[in-house]
Structure formats: structure tokens, C-alpha cells
Coordinates of C-alpha atoms and ligand atoms in Angstrom, one line a residue:
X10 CA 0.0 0.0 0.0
X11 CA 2.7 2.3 0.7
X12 CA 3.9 1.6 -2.8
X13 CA 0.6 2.9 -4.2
X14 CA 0.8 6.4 -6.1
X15 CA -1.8 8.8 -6.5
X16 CA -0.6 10.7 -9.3
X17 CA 0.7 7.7 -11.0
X18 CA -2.9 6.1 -11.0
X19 CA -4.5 10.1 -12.4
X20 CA -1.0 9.2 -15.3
X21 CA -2.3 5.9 -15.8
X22 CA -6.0 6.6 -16.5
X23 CA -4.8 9.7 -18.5
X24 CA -3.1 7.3 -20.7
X25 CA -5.7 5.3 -21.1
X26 CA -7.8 8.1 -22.5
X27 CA -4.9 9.7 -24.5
X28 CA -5.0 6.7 -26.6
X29 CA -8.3 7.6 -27.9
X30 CA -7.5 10.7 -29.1
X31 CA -5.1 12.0 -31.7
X32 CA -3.2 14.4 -30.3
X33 CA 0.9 14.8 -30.4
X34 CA 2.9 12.9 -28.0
X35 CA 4.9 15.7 -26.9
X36 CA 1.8 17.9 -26.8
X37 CA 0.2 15.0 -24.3
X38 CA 2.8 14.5 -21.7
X39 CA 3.3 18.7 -21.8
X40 CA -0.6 18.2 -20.5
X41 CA 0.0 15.2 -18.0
X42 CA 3.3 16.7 -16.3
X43 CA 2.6 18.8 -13.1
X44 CA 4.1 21.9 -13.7
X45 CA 5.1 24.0 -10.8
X46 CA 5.4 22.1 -6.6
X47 CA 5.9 24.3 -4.0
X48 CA 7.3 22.2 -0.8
X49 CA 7.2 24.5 2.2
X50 CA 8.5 23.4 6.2
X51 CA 7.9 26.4 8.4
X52 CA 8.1 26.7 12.0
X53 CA 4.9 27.3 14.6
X54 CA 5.2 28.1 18.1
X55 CA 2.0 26.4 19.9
X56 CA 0.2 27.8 22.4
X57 CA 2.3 25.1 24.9
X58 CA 5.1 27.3 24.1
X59 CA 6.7 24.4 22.0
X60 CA 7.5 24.5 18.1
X61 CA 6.8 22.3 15.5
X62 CA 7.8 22.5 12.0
X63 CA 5.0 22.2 9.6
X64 CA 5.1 20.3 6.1
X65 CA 3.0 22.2 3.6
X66 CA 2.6 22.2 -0.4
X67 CA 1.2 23.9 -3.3
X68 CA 1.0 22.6 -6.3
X69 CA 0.4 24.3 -9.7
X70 CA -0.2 21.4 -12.7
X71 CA -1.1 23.2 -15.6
X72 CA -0.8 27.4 -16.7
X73 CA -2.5 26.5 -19.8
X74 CA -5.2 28.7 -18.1
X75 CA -4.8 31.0 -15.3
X76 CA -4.9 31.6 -12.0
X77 CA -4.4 28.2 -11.3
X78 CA -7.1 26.8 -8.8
X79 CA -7.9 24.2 -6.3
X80 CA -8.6 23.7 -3.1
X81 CA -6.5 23.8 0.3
X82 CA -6.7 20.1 2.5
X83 CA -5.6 20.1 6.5
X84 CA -4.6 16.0 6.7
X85 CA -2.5 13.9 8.1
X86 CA -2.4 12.2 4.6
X87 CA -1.2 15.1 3.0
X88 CA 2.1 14.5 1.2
X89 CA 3.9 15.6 -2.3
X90 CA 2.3 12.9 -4.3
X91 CA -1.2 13.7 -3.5
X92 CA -1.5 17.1 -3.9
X93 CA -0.2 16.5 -7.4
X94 CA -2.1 14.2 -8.2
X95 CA -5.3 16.5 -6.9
X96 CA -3.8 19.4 -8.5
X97 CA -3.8 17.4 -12.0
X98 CA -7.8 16.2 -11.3
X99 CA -8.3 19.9 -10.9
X100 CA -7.3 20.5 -14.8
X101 CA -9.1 18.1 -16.0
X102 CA -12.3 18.9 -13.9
X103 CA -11.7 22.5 -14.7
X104 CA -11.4 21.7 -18.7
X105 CA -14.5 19.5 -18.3
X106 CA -16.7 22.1 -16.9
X107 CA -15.9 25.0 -19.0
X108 CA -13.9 26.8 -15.6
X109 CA -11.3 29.0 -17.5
X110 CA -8.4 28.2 -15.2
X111 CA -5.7 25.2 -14.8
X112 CA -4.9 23.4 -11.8
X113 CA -4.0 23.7 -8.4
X114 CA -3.9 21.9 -5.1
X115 CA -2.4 23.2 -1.8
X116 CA -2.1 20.9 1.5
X117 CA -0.3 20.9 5.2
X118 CA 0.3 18.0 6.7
X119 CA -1.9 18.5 9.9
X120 CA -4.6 16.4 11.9
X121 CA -6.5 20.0 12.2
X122 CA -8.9 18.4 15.7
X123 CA -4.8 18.5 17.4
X124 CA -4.5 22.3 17.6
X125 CA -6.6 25.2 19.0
X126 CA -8.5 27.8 17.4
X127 CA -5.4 30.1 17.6
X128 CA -2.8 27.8 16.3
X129 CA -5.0 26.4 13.3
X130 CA -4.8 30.6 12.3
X131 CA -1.3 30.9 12.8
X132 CA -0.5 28.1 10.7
X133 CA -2.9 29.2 7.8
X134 CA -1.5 32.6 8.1
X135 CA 1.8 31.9 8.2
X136 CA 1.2 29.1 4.9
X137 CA -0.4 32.3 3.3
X138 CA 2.3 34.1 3.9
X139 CA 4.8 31.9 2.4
X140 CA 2.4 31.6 -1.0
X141 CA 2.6 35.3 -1.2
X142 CA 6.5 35.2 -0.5
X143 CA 6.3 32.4 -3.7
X144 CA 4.0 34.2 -5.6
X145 CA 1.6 31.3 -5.4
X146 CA -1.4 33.2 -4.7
X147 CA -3.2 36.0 -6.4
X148 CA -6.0 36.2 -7.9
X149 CA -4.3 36.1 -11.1
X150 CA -1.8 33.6 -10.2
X151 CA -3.1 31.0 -8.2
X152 CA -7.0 30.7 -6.4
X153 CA -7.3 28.3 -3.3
X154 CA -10.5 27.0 -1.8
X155 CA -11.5 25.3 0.8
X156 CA -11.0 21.2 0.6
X157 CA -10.9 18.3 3.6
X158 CA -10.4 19.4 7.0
X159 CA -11.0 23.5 5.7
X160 CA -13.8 25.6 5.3
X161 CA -14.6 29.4 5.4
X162 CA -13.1 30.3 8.5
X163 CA -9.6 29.0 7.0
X164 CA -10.7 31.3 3.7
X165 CA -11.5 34.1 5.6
X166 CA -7.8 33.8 7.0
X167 CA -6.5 33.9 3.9
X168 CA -7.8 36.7 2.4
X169 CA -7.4 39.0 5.2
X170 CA -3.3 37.6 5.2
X171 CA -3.2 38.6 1.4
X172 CA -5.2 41.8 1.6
X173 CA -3.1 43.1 4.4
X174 CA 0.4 42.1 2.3
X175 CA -1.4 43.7 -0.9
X176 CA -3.2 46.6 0.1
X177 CA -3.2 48.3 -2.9
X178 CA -4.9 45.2 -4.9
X179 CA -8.4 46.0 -5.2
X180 CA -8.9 42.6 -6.5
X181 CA -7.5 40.7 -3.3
X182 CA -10.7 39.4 -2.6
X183 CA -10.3 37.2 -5.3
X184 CA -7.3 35.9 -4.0
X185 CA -9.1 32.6 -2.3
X186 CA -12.7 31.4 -2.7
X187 CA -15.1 29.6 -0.1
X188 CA -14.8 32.9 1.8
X189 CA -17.8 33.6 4.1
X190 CA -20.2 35.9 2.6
X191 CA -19.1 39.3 4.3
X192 CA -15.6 38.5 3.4
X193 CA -16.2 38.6 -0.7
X194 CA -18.1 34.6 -0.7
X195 CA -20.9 34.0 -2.7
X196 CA -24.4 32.9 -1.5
X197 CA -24.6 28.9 -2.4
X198 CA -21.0 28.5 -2.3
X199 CA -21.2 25.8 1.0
X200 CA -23.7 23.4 -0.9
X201 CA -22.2 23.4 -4.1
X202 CA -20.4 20.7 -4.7
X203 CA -22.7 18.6 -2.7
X204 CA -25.3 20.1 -5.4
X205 CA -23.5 19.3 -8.2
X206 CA -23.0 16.0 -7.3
X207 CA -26.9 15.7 -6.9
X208 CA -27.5 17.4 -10.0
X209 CA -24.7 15.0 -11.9
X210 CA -26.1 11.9 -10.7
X211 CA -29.7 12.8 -11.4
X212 CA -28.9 13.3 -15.2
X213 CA -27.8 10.4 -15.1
X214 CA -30.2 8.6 -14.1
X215 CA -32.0 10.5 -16.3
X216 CA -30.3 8.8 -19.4
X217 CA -32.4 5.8 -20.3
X218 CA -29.9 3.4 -22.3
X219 CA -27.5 3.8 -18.8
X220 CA -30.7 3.1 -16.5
X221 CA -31.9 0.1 -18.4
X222 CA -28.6 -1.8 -18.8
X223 CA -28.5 -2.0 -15.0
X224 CA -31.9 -3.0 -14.8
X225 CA -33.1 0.6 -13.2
X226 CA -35.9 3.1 -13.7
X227 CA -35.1 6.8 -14.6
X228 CA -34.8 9.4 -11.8
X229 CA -33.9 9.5 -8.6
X230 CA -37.3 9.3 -6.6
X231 CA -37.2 5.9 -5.0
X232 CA -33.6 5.5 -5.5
X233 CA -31.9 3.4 -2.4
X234 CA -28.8 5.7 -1.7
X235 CA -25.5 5.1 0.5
X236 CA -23.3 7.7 1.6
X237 CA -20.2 7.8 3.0
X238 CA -18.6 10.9 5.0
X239 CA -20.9 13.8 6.4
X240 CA -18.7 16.6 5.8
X241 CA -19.0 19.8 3.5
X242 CA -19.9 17.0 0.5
X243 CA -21.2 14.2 1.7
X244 CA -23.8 16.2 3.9
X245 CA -25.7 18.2 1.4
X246 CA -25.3 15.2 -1.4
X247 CA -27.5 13.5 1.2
X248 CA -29.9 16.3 1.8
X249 CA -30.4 16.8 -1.8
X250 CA -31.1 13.1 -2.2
X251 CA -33.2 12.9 0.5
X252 CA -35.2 16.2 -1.1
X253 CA -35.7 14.9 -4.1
X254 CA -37.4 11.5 -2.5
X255 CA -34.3 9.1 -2.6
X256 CA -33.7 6.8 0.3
X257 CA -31.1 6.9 2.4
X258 CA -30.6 3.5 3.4
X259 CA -27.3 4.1 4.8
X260 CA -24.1 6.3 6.1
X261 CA -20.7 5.7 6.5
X262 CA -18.6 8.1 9.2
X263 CA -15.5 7.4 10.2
X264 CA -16.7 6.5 14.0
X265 CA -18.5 3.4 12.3
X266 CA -21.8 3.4 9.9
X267 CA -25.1 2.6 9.9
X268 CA -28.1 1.3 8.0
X269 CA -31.9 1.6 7.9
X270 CA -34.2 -0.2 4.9
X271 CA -37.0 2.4 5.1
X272 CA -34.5 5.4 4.5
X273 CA -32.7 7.8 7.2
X274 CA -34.1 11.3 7.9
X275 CA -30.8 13.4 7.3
X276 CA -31.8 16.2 9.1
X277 CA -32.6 14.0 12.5
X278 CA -29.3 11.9 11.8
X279 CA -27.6 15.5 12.4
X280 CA -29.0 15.8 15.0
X281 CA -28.5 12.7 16.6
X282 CA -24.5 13.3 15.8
X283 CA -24.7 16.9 17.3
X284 CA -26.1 15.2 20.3
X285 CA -24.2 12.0 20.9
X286 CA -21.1 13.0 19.0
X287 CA -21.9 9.9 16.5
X288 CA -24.2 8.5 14.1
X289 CA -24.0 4.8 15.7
X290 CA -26.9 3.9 17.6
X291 CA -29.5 6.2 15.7
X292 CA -33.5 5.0 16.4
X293 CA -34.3 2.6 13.5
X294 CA -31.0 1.9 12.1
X295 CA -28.4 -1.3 12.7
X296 CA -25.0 -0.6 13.6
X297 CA -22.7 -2.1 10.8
X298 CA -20.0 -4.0 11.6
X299 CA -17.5 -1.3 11.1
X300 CA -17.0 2.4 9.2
X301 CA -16.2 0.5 5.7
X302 CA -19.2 -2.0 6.0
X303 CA -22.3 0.7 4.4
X304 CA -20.1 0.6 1.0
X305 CA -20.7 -3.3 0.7
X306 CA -24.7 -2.5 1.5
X307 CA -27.6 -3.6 -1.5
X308 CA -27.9 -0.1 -2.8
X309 CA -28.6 2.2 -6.4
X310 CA -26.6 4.6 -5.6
X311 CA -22.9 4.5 -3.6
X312 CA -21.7 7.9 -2.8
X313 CA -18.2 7.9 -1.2
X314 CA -17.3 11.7 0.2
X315 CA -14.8 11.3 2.5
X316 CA -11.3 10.8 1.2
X317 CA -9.1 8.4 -1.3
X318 CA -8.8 4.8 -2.0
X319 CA -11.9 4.0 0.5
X320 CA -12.7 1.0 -2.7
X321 CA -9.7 -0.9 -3.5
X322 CA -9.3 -4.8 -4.8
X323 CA -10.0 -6.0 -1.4
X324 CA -13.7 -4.6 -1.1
X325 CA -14.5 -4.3 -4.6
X326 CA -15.6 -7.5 -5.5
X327 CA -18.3 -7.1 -2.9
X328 CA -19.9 -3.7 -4.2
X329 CA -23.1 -4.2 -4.7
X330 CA -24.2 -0.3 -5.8
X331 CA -25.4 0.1 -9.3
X332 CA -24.2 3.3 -9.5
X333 CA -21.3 4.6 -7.7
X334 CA -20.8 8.3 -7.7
X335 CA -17.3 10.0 -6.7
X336 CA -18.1 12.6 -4.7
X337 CA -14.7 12.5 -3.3
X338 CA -11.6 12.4 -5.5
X339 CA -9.8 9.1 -6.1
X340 CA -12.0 7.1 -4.0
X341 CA -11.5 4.0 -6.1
X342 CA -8.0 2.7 -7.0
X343 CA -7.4 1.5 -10.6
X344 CA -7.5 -1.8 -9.5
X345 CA -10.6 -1.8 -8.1
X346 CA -11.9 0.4 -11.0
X347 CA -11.2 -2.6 -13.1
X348 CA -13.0 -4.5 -11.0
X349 CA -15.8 -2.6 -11.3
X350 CA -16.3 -2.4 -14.8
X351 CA -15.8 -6.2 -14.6
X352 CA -19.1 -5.7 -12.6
X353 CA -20.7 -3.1 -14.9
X354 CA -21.0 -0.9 -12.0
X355 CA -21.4 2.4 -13.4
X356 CA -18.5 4.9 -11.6
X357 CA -19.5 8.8 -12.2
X358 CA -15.7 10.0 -11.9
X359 CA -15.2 12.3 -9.5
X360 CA -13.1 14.2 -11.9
X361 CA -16.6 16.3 -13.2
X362 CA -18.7 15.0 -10.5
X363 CA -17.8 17.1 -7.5
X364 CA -16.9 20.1 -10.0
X365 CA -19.6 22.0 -8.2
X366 CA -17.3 23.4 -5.5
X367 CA -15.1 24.8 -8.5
X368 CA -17.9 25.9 -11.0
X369 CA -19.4 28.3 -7.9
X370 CA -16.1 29.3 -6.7
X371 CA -15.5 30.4 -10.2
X372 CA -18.8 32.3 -10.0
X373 CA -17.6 33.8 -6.6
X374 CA -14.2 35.0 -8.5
X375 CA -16.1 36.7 -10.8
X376 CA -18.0 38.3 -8.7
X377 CA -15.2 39.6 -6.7
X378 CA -13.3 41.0 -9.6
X379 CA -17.1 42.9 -10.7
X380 CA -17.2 44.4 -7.4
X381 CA -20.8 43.6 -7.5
X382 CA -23.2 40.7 -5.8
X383 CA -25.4 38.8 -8.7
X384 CA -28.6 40.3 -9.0
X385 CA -28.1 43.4 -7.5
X386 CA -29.0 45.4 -10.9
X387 CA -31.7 43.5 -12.2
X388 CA -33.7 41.7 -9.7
X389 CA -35.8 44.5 -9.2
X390 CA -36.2 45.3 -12.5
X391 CA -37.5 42.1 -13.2
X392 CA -39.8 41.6 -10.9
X393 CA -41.8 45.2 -11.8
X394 CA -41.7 44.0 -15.7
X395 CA -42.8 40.4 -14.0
X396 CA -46.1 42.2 -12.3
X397 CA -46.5 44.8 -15.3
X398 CA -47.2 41.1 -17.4
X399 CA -49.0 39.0 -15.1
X400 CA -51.4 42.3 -14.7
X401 CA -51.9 43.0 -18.4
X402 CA -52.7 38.7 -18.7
X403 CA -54.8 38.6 -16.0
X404 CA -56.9 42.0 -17.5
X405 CA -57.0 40.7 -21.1
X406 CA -58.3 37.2 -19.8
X407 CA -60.7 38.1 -16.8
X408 CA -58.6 35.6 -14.8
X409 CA -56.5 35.3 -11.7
X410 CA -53.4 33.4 -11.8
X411 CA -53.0 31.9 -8.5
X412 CA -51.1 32.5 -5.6
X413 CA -48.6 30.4 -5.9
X414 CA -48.0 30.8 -9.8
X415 CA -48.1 34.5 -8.9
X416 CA -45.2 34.5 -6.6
X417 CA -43.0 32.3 -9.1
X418 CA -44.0 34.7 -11.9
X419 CA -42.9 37.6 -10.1
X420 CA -39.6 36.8 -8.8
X421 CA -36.5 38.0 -10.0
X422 CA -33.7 36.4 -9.9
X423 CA -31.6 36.7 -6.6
X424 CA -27.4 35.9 -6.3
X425 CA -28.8 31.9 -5.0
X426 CA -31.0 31.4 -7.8
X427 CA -28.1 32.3 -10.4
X428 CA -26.0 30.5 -9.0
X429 CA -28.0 26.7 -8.5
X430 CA -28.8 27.8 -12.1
X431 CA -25.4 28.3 -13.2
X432 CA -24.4 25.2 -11.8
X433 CA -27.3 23.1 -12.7
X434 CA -26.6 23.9 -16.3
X435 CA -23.1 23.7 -15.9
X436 CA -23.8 19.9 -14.3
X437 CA -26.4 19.0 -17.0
X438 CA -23.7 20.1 -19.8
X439 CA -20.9 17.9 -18.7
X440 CA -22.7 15.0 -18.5
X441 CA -24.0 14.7 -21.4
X442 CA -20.7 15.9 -23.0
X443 CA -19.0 13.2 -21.3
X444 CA -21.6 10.4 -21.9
X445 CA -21.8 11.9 -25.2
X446 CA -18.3 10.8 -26.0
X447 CA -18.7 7.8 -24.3
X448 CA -21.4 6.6 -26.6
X449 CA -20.0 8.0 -29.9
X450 CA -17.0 6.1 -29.5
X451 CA -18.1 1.6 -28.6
X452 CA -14.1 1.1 -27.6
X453 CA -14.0 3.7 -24.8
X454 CA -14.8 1.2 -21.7
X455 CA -15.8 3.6 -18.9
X456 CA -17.5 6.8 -18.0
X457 CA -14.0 7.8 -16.1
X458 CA -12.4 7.4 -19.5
X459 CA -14.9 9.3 -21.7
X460 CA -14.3 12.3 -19.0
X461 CA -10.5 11.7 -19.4
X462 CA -11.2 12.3 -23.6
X463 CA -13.1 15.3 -23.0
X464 CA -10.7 16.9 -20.3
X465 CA -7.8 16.4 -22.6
X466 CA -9.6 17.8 -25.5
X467 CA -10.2 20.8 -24.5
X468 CA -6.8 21.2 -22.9
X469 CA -5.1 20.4 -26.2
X470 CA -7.3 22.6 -27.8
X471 CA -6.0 25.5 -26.0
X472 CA -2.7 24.7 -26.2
X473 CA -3.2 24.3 -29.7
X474 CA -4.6 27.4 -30.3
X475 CA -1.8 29.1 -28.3
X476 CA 0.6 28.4 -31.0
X477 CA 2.9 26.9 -28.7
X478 CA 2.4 23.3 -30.2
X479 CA 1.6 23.1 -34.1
Ligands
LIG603 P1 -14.9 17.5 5.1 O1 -13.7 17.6 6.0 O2 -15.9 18.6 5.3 O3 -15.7 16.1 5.4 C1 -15.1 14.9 5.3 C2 -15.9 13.9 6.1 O4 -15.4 12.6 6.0 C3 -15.8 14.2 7.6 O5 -17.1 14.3 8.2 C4 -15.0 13.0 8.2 O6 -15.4 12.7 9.5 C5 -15.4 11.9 7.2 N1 -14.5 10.8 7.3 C6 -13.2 10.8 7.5 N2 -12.7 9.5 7.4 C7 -13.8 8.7 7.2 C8 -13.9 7.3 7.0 N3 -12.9 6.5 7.1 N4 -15.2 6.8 6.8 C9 -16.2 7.6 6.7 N5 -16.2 9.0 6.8 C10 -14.9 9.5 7.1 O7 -14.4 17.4 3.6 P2 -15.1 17.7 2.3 O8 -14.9 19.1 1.9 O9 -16.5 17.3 2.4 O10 -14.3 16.8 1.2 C11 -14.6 15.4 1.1 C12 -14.1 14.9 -0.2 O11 -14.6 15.7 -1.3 C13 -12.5 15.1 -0.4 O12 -12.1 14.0 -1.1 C14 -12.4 16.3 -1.2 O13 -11.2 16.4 -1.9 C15 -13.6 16.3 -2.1 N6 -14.0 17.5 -2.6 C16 -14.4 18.6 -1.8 C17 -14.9 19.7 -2.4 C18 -15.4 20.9 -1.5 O14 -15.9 21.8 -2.1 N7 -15.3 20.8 -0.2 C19 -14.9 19.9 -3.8 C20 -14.5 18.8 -4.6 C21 -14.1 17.6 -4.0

């Protein structure tokens, strides 16, 4: 296992795309290679008055676009080979999705629950810092986000280190995004990759020819669903399933999972976790042998969204998911992904799956450098030219349009509504791109490698239309 390389697996199931496409050698392994790795050690002094040296990265993969962009992970698993190979997954999503910018992944090597409130923003700080020192972060140069073990409060840190090194940028809010909302974030930002994955999976199982060679109806109403993690990801992909009239039949954490045939009520599962500190022992549900065990359960839909490798060649022969969606990234190895396919389990790669988090964090860039929240100049417009029809309609036909209708009719658009739209169009779009390619062409043998095509693609377009390759 220690063998095993991330970014050697994202080469190898590059390859395996390449091949069907008919690009240049040189042009392909100028795509592939990582291009700039930062490797940081800097010191802290804890609140214990001892120091510890901290191991940090960024990693830059490809400036065929820029800023580069990519979330930042707080894990003890964090080491050179994985953020590269994230930072490469982040190009390829990026391409995918239509998110003008190349890739980038940050880490520190840090079991975040082990420090206090104060130390966590010293460390970020001083990791800011040391990008700025580098030059990797700006937001022209290089975007972080928030990923495992981060969220807004880490963001927030990092803007308010860059702003106060770059006062004179009136674009430094752009310089990270996942920021809270006063600090430059955008409204929707916290669900969206949990969103996209929803709204992913849900076209396909819209797509009839994939429903019916697994022997499933289209949409997700009905649909038994396992999850795994409860974090940023994992959380709202439940909720949205559980909205949409899926059934949660069962959750993975890491103190152990659970399962429940006639579907868990996410909301009271939170609960329960807020209360007891787990989800274990939650009215209804059996307690599963261990934290692995809900990926093996008689399901539609598998959903890991924790971290890497969770399905490898040990568990994968007992999957018994239809579908399996990567909310995380890497959570199957290539070995079990061969496995799989063996199995004619469909795997959504994770590569454009959990793209939401990117797709609104570019929306959130863009709104930062326009200086100006979505909807702000419109929204009121639209809603008086709304009521202005709905009045002459209801005059011209004697009627009355209903309450309900009424309100729908009349709203205008406000910065949340653009932005699930954005992204569910956004969703739709690259997945039936990707399945697109994947029918068109009988040889390619997975969904991961039809996504693979279409990332590289678009990447060799641009670099083709540089002029820097002929
Ligand atoms: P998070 O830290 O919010 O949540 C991770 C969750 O996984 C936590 O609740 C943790 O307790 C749980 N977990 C850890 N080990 C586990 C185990 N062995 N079994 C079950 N659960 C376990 O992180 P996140 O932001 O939700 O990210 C999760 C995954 O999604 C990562 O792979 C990340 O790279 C990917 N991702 C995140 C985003 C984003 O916007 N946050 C975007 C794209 C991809």
C-alpha cells in the first residue's frame, strides 16, 4: 500500500484516455506533467510554548489557463504525491466544466482536531504568507478554496493575510474562494459541490440506455442511496437526495456506519451526531460492523465523500451499488476500478462530479473582480416587468393566476437562484458531453475514461490554439 501512487494512478487513467485521441505525444505529456510544486516546512510556536515545524505544499499542474485553482486540505495524509495528483484532477475537472483556469492543489500535513483555534490561524497565516513570498497566490496567479479538513473560516484567514500584504490590490478578494459571505463569498458556495454531485447523478439517471442496462428506472425518486462521510460533500449530497425522495438507506462516518431499509431522515441523523457525538446507535438503524461496511450495503446509488482509495481490490468484488458516484476524489484505485467495470457498475468519476465546488467558486471570482453581488442590478427590474405582465394577462383574460404561480411569476432572480442555475446547467452540460463521447465512440470502456477524452480535448485545444504546439 505504501507503494501505491496517486498521481501515478491520475497518469495511468490519462493514458488510457490519450490513446483515444489523436493528439501529439509531446503535446500529451506537456498536459499530463505537473508543472510548478511548492514544498514549504515552516516553523509554529504552539500555544504550549513548543515548536513544531509544519510540512506544507502547493502545487500548480497546468498554466495552460490561469490563475491556477484548487482547493487547500488540513490532513495527516497530505504529502507531495497527492496534492499533485489533486492538483492534475483539478485541470481536467476544470477543462470539463468549462472553468477557464488550470490546476492547483495546496495541502499541510496537519490532523486539524490537534490544535486550537489560535494555532489552526497561525499556521494558515503563516502558509499564506509563504504563498505570497512564492508568488503562489493571487488572484491572477493562483485561487485556493476550501477542501478536507477547511472551510470558510480557513478562507477568511486567507484573504485577510493577502489583503493586508497587498493593500493596494483592489482585487485581493479574489485571491481565495469559499470565503464567508461578508468577506467577498458567494451565496450557495457551501452546498455546491454537494449540489453538483446531486445534480450530476440525477442526469444520469435521467439517461435511459445507462438506467436500463442496469436494470433501473429513470430518476432519482425511489432510488436506495449510500453515503459515506458527512462533511461539506457528503452532507448536502444526502440532503439533496433525501429532497428529491431518494432513500437513504445508509451512512458511512469514520466512528462506524449505519443502515436503515426504510430510508434515514438526514436532518434527525444530524441531529442525533450533534447530540451524541456519533451517528451509531441512531433510532431505526443497525449498527454495521465497522465504518467501511455501508459501501458493501444492497444499494442504487454509492456515494463515497470522504477521502481516497476507501474502494480498492479487497472490497471491490463485494460492491453491490449500481451506480457509484465520486463525490470524493480518487475514491476508487485503478484496481478496483477494473474490478468494477468487470461488474458493470457504473462509476460517475469524480473528476466532473464534484466540480460543483469549482464551478461556484469560479462564480464567486467573478464576482469579486465585478465588485458587485449577482442580481443586484436586475432583480428589481424584473420583478416590476414580472407584475407589469402578469397584470396585463390577468386583464386581457378576466382571470386570476394563483397564488402560488403569482409568486413564481414575479420573482427576480436573486445571487442563490443564479447560482444553482449556473451550476445546474453547468452539471447537465458535462454530463451529457461526457456520456456523449462515451457513446460516440463503442471502444471507450468507462465513463471515467470518456471524461478523461473530454478533459484532454479541451486542454489540447487551448494549447493548440496558443501556438505553442503546431
Ligand atoms: P470535510 O472535511 O468537510 O468532510 C469529510 C468527512 O469525511 C468528515 O465528516 C469526516 O469525519 C469523514 N470521514 C473521514 N474519514 C472517514 C472514514 N474512514 N469513513 C467515513 N467517513 C470519514 O471534507 P469535504 O470538503 O466534504 O471533502 C470530502 C471529499 O470531497 C474530499 O475527497 C475532497 O477532496 C472532495 N471535494 C471537496 C470539495 C469541496 O468543495 N469541499 C470539492 C471537490 C471535492
Amino acid at each position: 500500500m505504501s507503494e501505491y501512487s496517486f498521481f501515478a494512478a491520475v497518469e495511468k487513467s490519462f493514458d488510457k484516455a490519450a490513446q483515444f485521441t489523436k493528439w501529439d505525444k509531446g503535446l500529451l505529456e506537456q498536459i499530463r506533467a505537473c508543472n510548478s510544486v511548492l514544498r514549504l516546512r515552516f516553523p509554529v510556536k504552539k500555544e504550549d510554548g513548543s515548536i513544531e515545524v509544519i510540512e506544507a505544499y502547493r502545487v500548480q499542474h497546468s498554466h495552460h489557463k490561469t490563475p491556477c485553482k484548487g482547493g487547500i486540505r488540513f490532513s495527516m495524509g497530505v504529502n507531495q504525491d497527492e496534492v499533485m495528483a489533486l492538483a492534475a484532477l483539478m485541470t481536467y475537472k476544470c477543462a470539463i466544466v468549462d472553468v477557464p483556469f488550470g490546476g492547483g492543489k495546496g495541502g499541510i500535513k496537519i490532523d486539524p482536531k490537534k490544535y486550537t483555534t489560535y494555532e489552526l490561524e497561525k499556521i494558515t497565516r503563516r502558509y499564506t504568507t509563504e504563498l505570497v513570498k512564492k508568488n503562489f497566490i493571487g488572484p491572477a496567479t493562483d485561487v485556493p478554496a476550501p477542501d478536507y479538513g477547511t472551510g470558510e473560516r480557513e478562507m477568511a484567514w486567507m484573504v485577510d493575510t493577502f489583503a493586508t500584504l497587498h493593500p493596494e490590490n483592489i482585487d485581493a478578494a479574489g485571491c481565495v474562494t469559499g470565503k464567508p459571505v461578508s468577506q467577498g463569498g458567494v451565496n450557495g458556495r457551501r452546498e455546491a459541490t454537494g449540489l453538483g454531485v446531486f445534480f450530476g447523478l440525477r442526469e444520469v439517471c435521467n439517461i435511459q440506455s445507462q438506467m436500463e442496462k442496469r436494470g433501473m428506472t429513470t430518476g432519482v425518486e425511489g432510488k436506495r442511496v449510500v453515503v459515506q462521510g458527512l462533511g461539506n460533500v457528503g452532507f448536502h449530497t444526502a440532503k439533496f437526495f433525501y429532497e428529491a425522495g431518494s432513500i437513504l438507506v445508509g451512512i458511512a462516518e469514520y466512528e462506524g456506519s449505519i443502515f436503515k431499509e426504510d430510508g434515514i431522515n438526514i436532518f434527525e441523523l444530524m441531529e442525533h451526531r450533534k447530540k451524541t457525538g456519533s451517528i451509531l446507535n441512531f433510532p431505526g438503524a443497525t449498527n454495521l460492523e465497522n465504518s467501511k461496511a455501508a459501501l458493501e450495503l444492497d444499494c442504487d446509488i454509492l456515494i463515497p465523500a470522504a477521502l481516497e482509495n476507501v474502494i480498492d481490490a479487497e472490497n471491490a468484488p463485494r460492491i453491490k451499488a449500481k451506480v457509484i458516484g465520486e463525490a470524493a476524489n480518487g475514491p476508487i484505485t485503478p484496481e478496483a476500478d477494473e474490478i468494477l467495470i468487470e461488474k458493470e457498475i457504473l462509476v460517475v468519476p469524480d473528476m466532473y462530479l464534484n466540480a460543483g465546488g469549482v464551478t461556484v467558486s469560479y462564480f464567486e471570482w467573478l464576482k469579486n473582480l465585478s465588485h458587485v453581488r449577482y442580481g443586484r442590478m436586475e432583480k428589481r427590474f424584473n420583478e416590476n416587468v414580472n407584475a407589469k405582465i402578469l397584470e396585463e394577462i390577468e386583464e386581457l383574460s378576466g382571470k386570476r393566476v394563483d397564488d402560488k404561480a403569482r409568486k413564481l411569476i414575479k420573482h427576480g432572480a436573486d445571487e442563490i437562484d443564479l447560482v444553482h442555475s449556473g451550476l445546474e446547467e453547468t452539471m447537465i452540460n458535462a454530463t451529457r458531453e461526457v456520456i456523449g463521447v462515451w457513446d460516440a465512440n463503442p471502444e471507450i470502456p468507462d465513463m471515467r475514461t470518456a471524461a478523461y477524452v473530454v478533459a484532454i480535448n479541451k486542454v489540447a485545444t487551448t494549447y493548440a490554439e496558443l501556438g505553442i504546439f503546431p
